[in-house]
Amino acid sequence: MKRFLILFFCTVLCHLGSPGFATAALIDFSNPLSYSGQPTTGTASASGSTLTLSNNIWTAYAFDSTYTVKADSVLTFTYKSDSIPEIAAIGFDTDRSFDYALDAKNAVKIGGTQGNNWPEFIYSTLYTEGSGFTTYTINLTDFLNIGDAFDYLVFINDDDHVSSAGGDGISTSIFSNVSVSPTPIPGAALLLGTGLLGLIGIKRRLS
């Protein structure tokens, strides 16, 4: 049994280092974090794998551990808006403090009514208001460098123009099934550990 476990451990480690082991991790929306210097007058609500941002708000969610961009890193998400904000975007950050000159290049602008006033954002219009749920898969190396490391995924529903009601704009962005792949190593290591414990349990039952 001991030899088998050693062989199994070595085999899985080889797979962990191979591109074929690129599994995706869904983002957990249960713990929203504030974003320094950015609007929080709107609301963020989550239900399972769906995040809804209303009116004027930026929010961030921490990765389980620092995420490092690899050659095969991919961001996948589904987006919907029937009343799109000035800027709808999703991006990566290290400190929850947004500097347009430095950080906009780490974000994907999905769409918005403001036009391309911030050309540093990657892409300008992916989504047209009222198009229903639309899924996007984006290679992170299209706008990030291999080896770039981030601690947070940022969701933006920026809408600070004055509405007819006298306050910030009225808009909604719905993000769902957001994932990045491959998973950070700690997540893969957890899967490995669980598998090893399972094998040990089976061995004990058979003994």
mmCIF file with all atom_site columns, C-alpha atoms in Angstrom:
data_model
loop_
_atom_site.group_PDB
_atom_site.id
_atom_site.type_symbol
_atom_site.label_atom_id
_atom_site.label_alt_id
_atom_site.label_comp_id
_atom_site.label_asym_id
_atom_site.label_entity_id
_atom_site.label_seq_id
_atom_site.pdbx_PDB_ins_code
_atom_site.Cartn_x
_atom_site.Cartn_y
_atom_site.Cartn_z
_atom_site.occupancy
_atom_site.B_iso_or_equiv
_atom_site.pdbx_formal_charge
_atom_site.auth_seq_id
_atom_site.auth_comp_id
_atom_site.auth_asym_id
_atom_site.auth_atom_id
_atom_site.pdbx_PDB_model_num
ATOM 1   C CA . MET A 1 1   ? 0.000   0.000  0.000   1.00 0.00 ? 1   MET A CA 1
ATOM 2   C CA . LYS A 1 2   ? 2.840   2.371  0.873   1.00 0.00 ? 2   LYS A CA 1
ATOM 3   C CA . ARG A 1 3   ? 4.475   1.881  -2.531  1.00 0.00 ? 3   ARG A CA 1
ATOM 4   C CA . PHE A 1 4   ? 1.133   2.451  -4.233  1.00 0.00 ? 4   PHE A CA 1
ATOM 5   C CA . LEU A 1 5   ? 0.590   5.725  -2.371  1.00 0.00 ? 5   LEU A CA 1
ATOM 6   C CA . ILE A 1 6   ? 4.056   6.954  -3.321  1.00 0.00 ? 6   ILE A CA 1
ATOM 7   C CA . LEU A 1 7   ? 3.423   6.091  -6.971  1.00 0.00 ? 7   LEU A CA 1
ATOM 8   C CA . PHE A 1 8   ? -0.003  7.741  -6.868  1.00 0.00 ? 8   PHE A CA 1
ATOM 9   C CA . PHE A 1 9   ? 1.414   10.879 -5.241  1.00 0.00 ? 9   PHE A CA 1
ATOM 10  C CA . CYS A 1 10  ? 4.151   11.229 -7.869  1.00 0.00 ? 10  CYS A CA 1
ATOM 11  C CA . THR A 1 11  ? 1.696   10.655 -10.712 1.00 0.00 ? 11  THR A CA 1
ATOM 12  C CA . VAL A 1 12  ? -0.705  13.333 -9.492  1.00 0.00 ? 12  VAL A CA 1
ATOM 13  C CA . LEU A 1 13  ? 2.126   15.806 -8.976  1.00 0.00 ? 13  LEU A CA 1
ATOM 14  C CA . CYS A 1 14  ? 3.117   15.299 -12.600 1.00 0.00 ? 14  CYS A CA 1
ATOM 15  C CA . HIS A 1 15  ? -0.448  16.037 -13.653 1.00 0.00 ? 15  HIS A CA 1
ATOM 16  C CA . LEU A 1 16  ? -0.536  19.144 -11.472 1.00 0.00 ? 16  LEU A CA 1
ATOM 17  C CA . GLY A 1 17  ? 2.323   20.536 -13.477 1.00 0.00 ? 17  GLY A CA 1
ATOM 18  C CA . SER A 1 18  ? 0.815   19.730 -16.845 1.00 0.00 ? 18  SER A CA 1
ATOM 19  C CA . PRO A 1 19  ? -1.521  21.954 -18.932 1.00 0.00 ? 19  PRO A CA 1
ATOM 20  C CA . GLY A 1 20  ? -4.067  19.148 -18.987 1.00 0.00 ? 20  GLY A CA 1
ATOM 21  C CA . PHE A 1 21  ? -4.722  19.645 -15.282 1.00 0.00 ? 21  PHE A CA 1
ATOM 22  C CA . ALA A 1 22  ? -6.120  23.146 -15.850 1.00 0.00 ? 22  ALA A CA 1
ATOM 23  C CA . THR A 1 23  ? -9.319  23.054 -13.819 1.00 0.00 ? 23  THR A CA 1
ATOM 24  C CA . ALA A 1 24  ? -11.454 26.127 -13.177 1.00 0.00 ? 24  ALA A CA 1
ATOM 25  C CA . ALA A 1 25  ? -12.399 27.618 -9.811  1.00 0.00 ? 25  ALA A CA 1
ATOM 26  C CA . LEU A 1 26  ? -15.720 29.424 -9.463  1.00 0.00 ? 26  LEU A CA 1
ATOM 27  C CA . ILE A 1 27  ? -15.533 32.723 -7.589  1.00 0.00 ? 27  ILE A CA 1
ATOM 28  C CA . ASP A 1 28  ? -17.181 32.682 -4.148  1.00 0.00 ? 28  ASP A CA 1
ATOM 29  C CA . PHE A 1 29  ? -19.435 35.744 -3.850  1.00 0.00 ? 29  PHE A CA 1
ATOM 30  C CA . SER A 1 30  ? -20.171 35.295 -0.135  1.00 0.00 ? 30  SER A CA 1
ATOM 31  C CA . ASN A 1 31  ? -17.596 37.828 1.093   1.00 0.00 ? 31  ASN A CA 1
ATOM 32  C CA . PRO A 1 32  ? -17.679 41.166 -0.803  1.00 0.00 ? 32  PRO A CA 1
ATOM 33  C CA . LEU A 1 33  ? -14.919 43.660 -0.040  1.00 0.00 ? 33  LEU A CA 1
ATOM 34  C CA . SER A 1 34  ? -14.982 47.446 -0.286  1.00 0.00 ? 34  SER A CA 1
ATOM 35  C CA . TYR A 1 35  ? -12.912 49.260 -2.874  1.00 0.00 ? 35  TYR A CA 1
ATOM 36  C CA . SER A 1 36  ? -10.877 52.281 -1.747  1.00 0.00 ? 36  SER A CA 1
ATOM 37  C CA . GLY A 1 37  ? -11.727 55.577 -3.429  1.00 0.00 ? 37  GLY A CA 1
ATOM 38  C CA . GLN A 1 38  ? -14.486 54.102 -5.585  1.00 0.00 ? 38  GLN A CA 1
ATOM 39  C CA . PRO A 1 39  ? -18.276 54.427 -5.319  1.00 0.00 ? 39  PRO A CA 1
ATOM 40  C CA . THR A 1 40  ? -20.234 52.338 -2.856  1.00 0.00 ? 40  THR A CA 1
ATOM 41  C CA . THR A 1 41  ? -23.591 54.111 -3.109  1.00 0.00 ? 41  THR A CA 1
ATOM 42  C CA . GLY A 1 42  ? -25.032 51.165 -5.018  1.00 0.00 ? 42  GLY A CA 1
ATOM 43  C CA . THR A 1 43  ? -25.666 47.643 -3.799  1.00 0.00 ? 43  THR A CA 1
ATOM 44  C CA . ALA A 1 44  ? -24.076 44.247 -4.319  1.00 0.00 ? 44  ALA A CA 1
ATOM 45  C CA . SER A 1 45  ? -26.123 41.128 -3.709  1.00 0.00 ? 45  SER A CA 1
ATOM 46  C CA . ALA A 1 46  ? -25.159 37.520 -4.253  1.00 0.00 ? 46  ALA A CA 1
ATOM 47  C CA . SER A 1 47  ? -27.053 34.284 -4.695  1.00 0.00 ? 47  SER A CA 1
ATOM 48  C CA . GLY A 1 48  ? -24.963 31.193 -5.256  1.00 0.00 ? 48  GLY A CA 1
ATOM 49  C CA . SER A 1 49  ? -22.713 31.794 -8.255  1.00 0.00 ? 49  SER A CA 1
ATOM 50  C CA . THR A 1 50  ? -24.541 34.995 -9.279  1.00 0.00 ? 50  THR A CA 1
ATOM 51  C CA . LEU A 1 51  ? -23.557 38.555 -8.336  1.00 0.00 ? 51  LEU A CA 1
ATOM 52  C CA . THR A 1 52  ? -25.885 41.496 -8.981  1.00 0.00 ? 52  THR A CA 1
ATOM 53  C CA . LEU A 1 53  ? -24.534 45.056 -8.878  1.00 0.00 ? 53  LEU A CA 1
ATOM 54  C CA . SER A 1 54  ? -27.045 47.894 -8.860  1.00 0.00 ? 54  SER A CA 1
ATOM 55  C CA . ASN A 1 55  ? -26.505 51.609 -9.510  1.00 0.00 ? 55  ASN A CA 1
ATOM 56  C CA . ASN A 1 56  ? -23.038 52.956 -8.646  1.00 0.00 ? 56  ASN A CA 1
ATOM 57  C CA . ILE A 1 57  ? -20.683 50.460 -7.033  1.00 0.00 ? 57  ILE A CA 1
ATOM 58  C CA . TRP A 1 58  ? -17.305 48.769 -7.291  1.00 0.00 ? 58  TRP A CA 1
ATOM 59  C CA . THR A 1 59  ? -16.615 45.630 -5.262  1.00 0.00 ? 59  THR A CA 1
ATOM 60  C CA . ALA A 1 60  ? -13.828 43.079 -4.938  1.00 0.00 ? 60  ALA A CA 1
ATOM 61  C CA . TYR A 1 61  ? -13.542 39.416 -4.011  1.00 0.00 ? 61  TYR A CA 1
ATOM 62  C CA . ALA A 1 62  ? -10.375 37.775 -2.745  1.00 0.00 ? 62  ALA A CA 1
ATOM 63  C CA . PHE A 1 63  ? -8.891  34.687 -4.327  1.00 0.00 ? 63  PHE A CA 1
ATOM 64  C CA . ASP A 1 64  ? -8.261  31.827 -1.901  1.00 0.00 ? 64  ASP A CA 1
ATOM 65  C CA . SER A 1 65  ? -4.584  32.504 -2.545  1.00 0.00 ? 65  SER A CA 1
ATOM 66  C CA . THR A 1 66  ? -2.623  34.804 -4.827  1.00 0.00 ? 66  THR A CA 1
ATOM 67  C CA . TYR A 1 67  ? -3.483  34.035 -8.446  1.00 0.00 ? 67  TYR A CA 1
ATOM 68  C CA . THR A 1 68  ? -0.530  33.931 -10.847 1.00 0.00 ? 68  THR A CA 1
ATOM 69  C CA . VAL A 1 69  ? -1.162  34.230 -14.573 1.00 0.00 ? 69  VAL A CA 1
ATOM 70  C CA . LYS A 1 70  ? 0.015   31.276 -16.648 1.00 0.00 ? 70  LYS A CA 1
ATOM 71  C CA . ALA A 1 71  ? 0.249   30.743 -20.388 1.00 0.00 ? 71  ALA A CA 1
ATOM 72  C CA . ASP A 1 72  ? -3.096  28.918 -20.394 1.00 0.00 ? 72  ASP A CA 1
ATOM 73  C CA . SER A 1 73  ? -4.950  31.145 -17.897 1.00 0.00 ? 73  SER A CA 1
ATOM 74  C CA . VAL A 1 74  ? -8.559  31.857 -18.869 1.00 0.00 ? 74  VAL A CA 1
ATOM 75  C CA . LEU A 1 75  ? -11.297 34.085 -17.422 1.00 0.00 ? 75  LEU A CA 1
ATOM 76  C CA . THR A 1 76  ? -14.841 32.858 -18.024 1.00 0.00 ? 76  THR A CA 1
ATOM 77  C CA . PHE A 1 77  ? -18.015 34.673 -16.994 1.00 0.00 ? 77  PHE A CA 1
ATOM 78  C CA . THR A 1 78  ? -21.635 35.234 -17.951 1.00 0.00 ? 78  THR A CA 1
ATOM 79  C CA . TYR A 1 79  ? -23.009 38.777 -18.043 1.00 0.00 ? 79  TYR A CA 1
ATOM 80  C CA . LYS A 1 80  ? -26.431 40.384 -18.391 1.00 0.00 ? 80  LYS A CA 1
ATOM 81  C CA . SER A 1 81  ? -27.769 43.934 -18.203 1.00 0.00 ? 81  SER A CA 1
ATOM 82  C CA . ASP A 1 82  ? -31.123 45.385 -19.189 1.00 0.00 ? 82  ASP A CA 1
ATOM 83  C CA . SER A 1 83  ? -29.998 48.843 -17.995 1.00 0.00 ? 83  SER A CA 1
ATOM 84  C CA . ILE A 1 84  ? -26.256 49.060 -18.558 1.00 0.00 ? 84  ILE A CA 1
ATOM 85  C CA . PRO A 1 85  ? -24.137 51.489 -16.474 1.00 0.00 ? 85  PRO A CA 1
ATOM 86  C CA . GLU A 1 86  ? -21.602 54.013 -17.707 1.00 0.00 ? 86  GLU A CA 1
ATOM 87  C CA . ILE A 1 87  ? -18.877 51.404 -17.246 1.00 0.00 ? 87  ILE A CA 1
ATOM 88  C CA . ALA A 1 88  ? -19.380 47.676 -16.725 1.00 0.00 ? 88  ALA A CA 1
ATOM 89  C CA . ALA A 1 89  ? -16.081 45.883 -16.209 1.00 0.00 ? 89  ALA A CA 1
ATOM 90  C CA . ILE A 1 90  ? -14.274 42.999 -14.555 1.00 0.00 ? 90  ILE A CA 1
ATOM 91  C CA . GLY A 1 91  ? -10.611 43.040 -13.621 1.00 0.00 ? 91  GLY A CA 1
ATOM 92  C CA . PHE A 1 92  ? -7.709  41.971 -11.431 1.00 0.00 ? 92  PHE A CA 1
ATOM 93  C CA . ASP A 1 93  ? -6.035  43.903 -8.617  1.00 0.00 ? 93  ASP A CA 1
ATOM 94  C CA . THR A 1 94  ? -3.560  43.594 -5.770  1.00 0.00 ? 94  THR A CA 1
ATOM 95  C CA . ASP A 1 95  ? -4.609  46.198 -3.202  1.00 0.00 ? 95  ASP A CA 1
ATOM 96  C CA . ARG A 1 96  ? -8.288  47.200 -3.694  1.00 0.00 ? 96  ARG A CA 1
ATOM 97  C CA . SER A 1 97  ? -7.216  50.729 -4.599  1.00 0.00 ? 97  SER A CA 1
ATOM 98  C CA . PHE A 1 98  ? -7.752  51.583 -8.257  1.00 0.00 ? 98  PHE A CA 1
ATOM 99  C CA . ASP A 1 99  ? -5.261  53.736 -10.150 1.00 0.00 ? 99  ASP A CA 1
ATOM 100 C CA . TYR A 1 100 ? -6.508  54.297 -13.697 1.00 0.00 ? 100 TYR A CA 1
ATOM 101 C CA . ALA A 1 101 ? -3.017  54.740 -15.105 1.00 0.00 ? 101 ALA A CA 1
ATOM 102 C CA . LEU A 1 102 ? -1.750  51.516 -13.532 1.00 0.00 ? 102 LEU A CA 1
ATOM 103 C CA . ASP A 1 103 ? -4.767  49.269 -13.036 1.00 0.00 ? 103 ASP A CA 1
ATOM 104 C CA . ALA A 1 104 ? -7.143  49.916 -15.946 1.00 0.00 ? 104 ALA A CA 1
ATOM 105 C CA . LYS A 1 105 ? -4.962  47.754 -18.182 1.00 0.00 ? 105 LYS A CA 1
ATOM 106 C CA . ASN A 1 106 ? -5.760  44.845 -15.852 1.00 0.00 ? 106 ASN A CA 1
ATOM 107 C CA . ALA A 1 107 ? -9.510  45.136 -16.470 1.00 0.00 ? 107 ALA A CA 1
ATOM 108 C CA . VAL A 1 108 ? -11.881 44.165 -19.255 1.00 0.00 ? 108 VAL A CA 1
ATOM 109 C CA . LYS A 1 109 ? -14.563 46.713 -20.088 1.00 0.00 ? 109 LYS A CA 1
ATOM 110 C CA . ILE A 1 110 ? -17.680 44.744 -20.979 1.00 0.00 ? 110 ILE A CA 1
ATOM 111 C CA . GLY A 1 111 ? -19.688 47.723 -22.124 1.00 0.00 ? 111 GLY A CA 1
ATOM 112 C CA . GLY A 1 112 ? -21.333 50.939 -21.002 1.00 0.00 ? 112 GLY A CA 1
ATOM 113 C CA . THR A 1 113 ? -22.835 54.232 -22.065 1.00 0.00 ? 113 THR A CA 1
ATOM 114 C CA . GLN A 1 114 ? -19.760 56.321 -21.303 1.00 0.00 ? 114 GLN A CA 1
ATOM 115 C CA . GLY A 1 115 ? -17.914 55.340 -24.447 1.00 0.00 ? 115 GLY A CA 1
ATOM 116 C CA . ASN A 1 116 ? -14.192 54.707 -24.337 1.00 0.00 ? 116 ASN A CA 1
ATOM 117 C CA . ASN A 1 117 ? -13.261 57.601 -22.064 1.00 0.00 ? 117 ASN A CA 1
ATOM 118 C CA . TRP A 1 118 ? -10.786 55.314 -20.335 1.00 0.00 ? 118 TRP A CA 1
ATOM 119 C CA . PRO A 1 119 ? -8.823  53.773 -23.224 1.00 0.00 ? 119 PRO A CA 1
ATOM 120 C CA . GLU A 1 120 ? -6.586  51.917 -20.770 1.00 0.00 ? 120 GLU A CA 1
ATOM 121 C CA . PHE A 1 121 ? -9.378  49.380 -20.288 1.00 0.00 ? 121 PHE A CA 1
ATOM 122 C CA . ILE A 1 122 ? -9.010  46.287 -22.429 1.00 0.00 ? 122 ILE A CA 1
ATOM 123 C CA . TYR A 1 123 ? -11.812 46.061 -24.998 1.00 0.00 ? 123 TYR A CA 1
ATOM 124 C CA . SER A 1 124 ? -14.494 48.729 -25.118 1.00 0.00 ? 124 SER A CA 1
ATOM 125 C CA . THR A 1 125 ? -17.757 47.015 -25.977 1.00 0.00 ? 125 THR A CA 1
ATOM 126 C CA . LEU A 1 126 ? -18.363 43.306 -25.619 1.00 0.00 ? 126 LEU A CA 1
ATOM 127 C CA . TYR A 1 127 ? -21.995 43.547 -24.589 1.00 0.00 ? 127 TYR A CA 1
ATOM 128 C CA . THR A 1 128 ? -25.036 45.386 -25.926 1.00 0.00 ? 128 THR A CA 1
ATOM 129 C CA . GLU A 1 129 ? -27.753 46.334 -23.442 1.00 0.00 ? 129 GLU A CA 1
ATOM 130 C CA . GLY A 1 130 ? -30.658 43.901 -23.410 1.00 0.00 ? 130 GLY A CA 1
ATOM 131 C CA . SER A 1 131 ? -28.774 41.026 -25.068 1.00 0.00 ? 131 SER A CA 1
ATOM 132 C CA . GLY A 1 132 ? -29.651 38.600 -22.291 1.00 0.00 ? 132 GLY A CA 1
ATOM 133 C CA . PHE A 1 133 ? -27.182 36.294 -20.577 1.00 0.00 ? 133 PHE A CA 1
ATOM 134 C CA . THR A 1 134 ? -23.994 36.142 -22.639 1.00 0.00 ? 134 THR A CA 1
ATOM 135 C CA . THR A 1 135 ? -20.947 34.025 -21.792 1.00 0.00 ? 135 THR A CA 1
ATOM 136 C CA . TYR A 1 136 ? -17.391 35.186 -22.474 1.00 0.00 ? 136 TYR A CA 1
ATOM 137 C CA . THR A 1 137 ? -14.113 33.278 -22.364 1.00 0.00 ? 137 THR A CA 1
ATOM 138 C CA . ILE A 1 138 ? -11.032 35.493 -22.423 1.00 0.00 ? 138 ILE A CA 1
ATOM 139 C CA . ASN A 1 139 ? -7.393  34.434 -22.483 1.00 0.00 ? 139 ASN A CA 1
ATOM 140 C CA . LEU A 1 140 ? -5.715  36.367 -19.682 1.00 0.00 ? 140 LEU A CA 1
ATOM 141 C CA . THR A 1 141 ? -2.511  36.665 -21.684 1.00 0.00 ? 141 THR A CA 1
ATOM 142 C CA . ASP A 1 142 ? -4.454  38.859 -24.127 1.00 0.00 ? 142 ASP A CA 1
ATOM 143 C CA . PHE A 1 143 ? -3.969  41.694 -21.641 1.00 0.00 ? 143 PHE A CA 1
ATOM 144 C CA . LEU A 1 144 ? -1.868  40.382 -18.747 1.00 0.00 ? 144 LEU A CA 1
ATOM 145 C CA . ASN A 1 145 ? 1.669   39.031 -18.607 1.00 0.00 ? 145 ASN A CA 1
ATOM 146 C CA . ILE A 1 146 ? 2.662   35.513 -17.627 1.00 0.00 ? 146 ILE A CA 1
ATOM 147 C CA . GLY A 1 147 ? 3.787   35.720 -14.009 1.00 0.00 ? 147 GLY A CA 1
ATOM 148 C CA . ASP A 1 148 ? 1.549   38.665 -13.067 1.00 0.00 ? 148 ASP A CA 1
ATOM 149 C CA . ALA A 1 149 ? 0.095   38.015 -9.606  1.00 0.00 ? 149 ALA A CA 1
ATOM 150 C CA . PHE A 1 150 ? -3.208  39.259 -8.181  1.00 0.00 ? 150 PHE A CA 1
ATOM 151 C CA . ASP A 1 151 ? -5.111  38.883 -4.917  1.00 0.00 ? 151 ASP A CA 1
ATOM 152 C CA . TYR A 1 152 ? -8.528  40.185 -5.977  1.00 0.00 ? 152 TYR A CA 1
ATOM 153 C CA . LEU A 1 153 ? -11.064 39.991 -8.757  1.00 0.00 ? 153 LEU A CA 1
ATOM 154 C CA . VAL A 1 154 ? -12.878 43.313 -9.181  1.00 0.00 ? 154 VAL A CA 1
ATOM 155 C CA . PHE A 1 155 ? -16.432 43.896 -10.443 1.00 0.00 ? 155 PHE A CA 1
ATOM 156 C CA . ILE A 1 156 ? -17.416 47.346 -11.672 1.00 0.00 ? 156 ILE A CA 1
ATOM 157 C CA . ASN A 1 157 ? -20.841 48.893 -12.186 1.00 0.00 ? 157 ASN A CA 1
ATOM 158 C CA . ASP A 1 158 ? -19.793 52.536 -12.442 1.00 0.00 ? 158 ASP A CA 1
ATOM 159 C CA . ASP A 1 159 ? -22.752 54.863 -12.909 1.00 0.00 ? 159 ASP A CA 1
ATOM 160 C CA . ASP A 1 160 ? -22.310 58.255 -11.274 1.00 0.00 ? 160 ASP A CA 1
ATOM 161 C CA . HIS A 1 161 ? -24.183 60.430 -13.748 1.00 0.00 ? 161 HIS A CA 1
ATOM 162 C CA . VAL A 1 162 ? -27.157 62.264 -12.250 1.00 0.00 ? 162 VAL A CA 1
ATOM 163 C CA . SER A 1 163 ? -30.383 60.409 -12.905 1.00 0.00 ? 163 SER A CA 1
ATOM 164 C CA . SER A 1 164 ? -33.858 61.882 -13.236 1.00 0.00 ? 164 SER A CA 1
ATOM 165 C CA . ALA A 1 165 ? -34.375 60.950 -9.587  1.00 0.00 ? 165 ALA A CA 1
ATOM 166 C CA . GLY A 1 166 ? -31.545 63.283 -8.591  1.00 0.00 ? 166 GLY A CA 1
ATOM 167 C CA . GLY A 1 167 ? -29.003 60.648 -7.486  1.00 0.00 ? 167 GLY A CA 1
ATOM 168 C CA . ASP A 1 168 ? -26.558 58.306 -9.152  1.00 0.00 ? 168 ASP A CA 1
ATOM 169 C CA . GLY A 1 169 ? -27.570 56.463 -12.286 1.00 0.00 ? 169 GLY A CA 1
ATOM 170 C CA . ILE A 1 170 ? -29.989 53.561 -12.160 1.00 0.00 ? 170 ILE A CA 1
ATOM 171 C CA . SER A 1 171 ? -28.413 50.465 -13.697 1.00 0.00 ? 171 SER A CA 1
ATOM 172 C CA . THR A 1 172 ? -27.790 46.787 -13.071 1.00 0.00 ? 172 THR A CA 1
ATOM 173 C CA . SER A 1 173 ? -25.031 44.342 -13.958 1.00 0.00 ? 173 SER A CA 1
ATOM 174 C CA . ILE A 1 174 ? -25.458 40.618 -13.364 1.00 0.00 ? 174 ILE A CA 1
ATOM 175 C CA . PHE A 1 175 ? -22.337 38.427 -13.300 1.00 0.00 ? 175 PHE A CA 1
ATOM 176 C CA . SER A 1 176 ? -22.612 34.658 -12.970 1.00 0.00 ? 176 SER A CA 1
ATOM 177 C CA . ASN A 1 177 ? -20.496 31.508 -13.212 1.00 0.00 ? 177 ASN A CA 1
ATOM 178 C CA . VAL A 1 178 ? -17.296 33.516 -12.967 1.00 0.00 ? 178 VAL A CA 1
ATOM 179 C CA . SER A 1 179 ? -14.169 31.374 -12.989 1.00 0.00 ? 179 SER A CA 1
ATOM 180 C CA . VAL A 1 180 ? -10.457 31.551 -13.607 1.00 0.00 ? 180 VAL A CA 1
ATOM 181 C CA . SER A 1 181 ? -8.351  28.611 -14.692 1.00 0.00 ? 181 SER A CA 1
ATOM 182 C CA . PRO A 1 182 ? -6.101  26.912 -14.006 1.00 0.00 ? 182 PRO A CA 1
ATOM 183 C CA . THR A 1 183 ? -6.829  26.898 -10.285 1.00 0.00 ? 183 THR A CA 1
ATOM 184 C CA . PRO A 1 184 ? -4.171  28.202 -7.880  1.00 0.00 ? 184 PRO A CA 1
ATOM 185 C CA . ILE A 1 185 ? -1.949  25.423 -6.540  1.00 0.00 ? 185 ILE A CA 1
ATOM 186 C CA . PRO A 1 186 ? -3.524  25.337 -3.019  1.00 0.00 ? 186 PRO A CA 1
ATOM 187 C CA . GLY A 1 187 ? -6.856  24.355 -4.558  1.00 0.00 ? 187 GLY A CA 1
ATOM 188 C CA . ALA A 1 188 ? -5.245  21.569 -6.551  1.00 0.00 ? 188 ALA A CA 1
ATOM 189 C CA . ALA A 1 189 ? -3.299  20.454 -3.490  1.00 0.00 ? 189 ALA A CA 1
ATOM 190 C CA . LEU A 1 190 ? -6.565  20.180 -1.555  1.00 0.00 ? 190 LEU A CA 1
ATOM 191 C CA . LEU A 1 191 ? -7.955  17.878 -4.229  1.00 0.00 ? 191 LEU A CA 1
ATOM 192 C CA . LEU A 1 192 ? -4.815  15.756 -4.002  1.00 0.00 ? 192 LEU A CA 1
ATOM 193 C CA . GLY A 1 193 ? -5.040  15.518 -0.230  1.00 0.00 ? 193 GLY A CA 1
ATOM 194 C CA . THR A 1 194 ? -8.704  14.548 -0.368  1.00 0.00 ? 194 THR A CA 1
ATOM 195 C CA . GLY A 1 195 ? -7.922  11.810 -2.871  1.00 0.00 ? 195 GLY A CA 1
ATOM 196 C CA . LEU A 1 196 ? -5.140  10.398 -0.714  1.00 0.00 ? 196 LEU A CA 1
ATOM 197 C CA . LEU A 1 197 ? -7.366  10.346 2.370   1.00 0.00 ? 197 LEU A CA 1
ATOM 198 C CA . GLY A 1 198 ? -10.020 8.540  0.369   1.00 0.00 ? 198 GLY A CA 1
ATOM 199 C CA . LEU A 1 199 ? -7.567  5.854  -0.711  1.00 0.00 ? 199 LEU A CA 1
ATOM 200 C CA . ILE A 1 200 ? -6.387  5.370  2.854   1.00 0.00 ? 200 ILE A CA 1
ATOM 201 C CA . GLY A 1 201 ? -9.993  5.017  4.006   1.00 0.00 ? 201 GLY A CA 1
ATOM 202 C CA . ILE A 1 202 ? -10.698 2.383  1.344   1.00 0.00 ? 202 ILE A CA 1
ATOM 203 C CA . LYS A 1 203 ? -7.570  0.449  2.350   1.00 0.00 ? 203 LYS A CA 1
ATOM 204 C CA . ARG A 1 204 ? -8.654  0.409  6.008   1.00 0.00 ? 204 ARG A CA 1
ATOM 205 C CA . ARG A 1 205 ? -12.125 -0.850 5.128   1.00 0.00 ? 205 ARG A CA 1
ATOM 206 C CA . LEU A 1 206 ? -10.676 -3.643 3.021   1.00 0.00 ? 206 LEU A CA 1
ATOM 207 C CA . SER A 1 207 ? -8.169  -4.683 5.697   1.00 0.00 ? 207 SER A CA 1
#
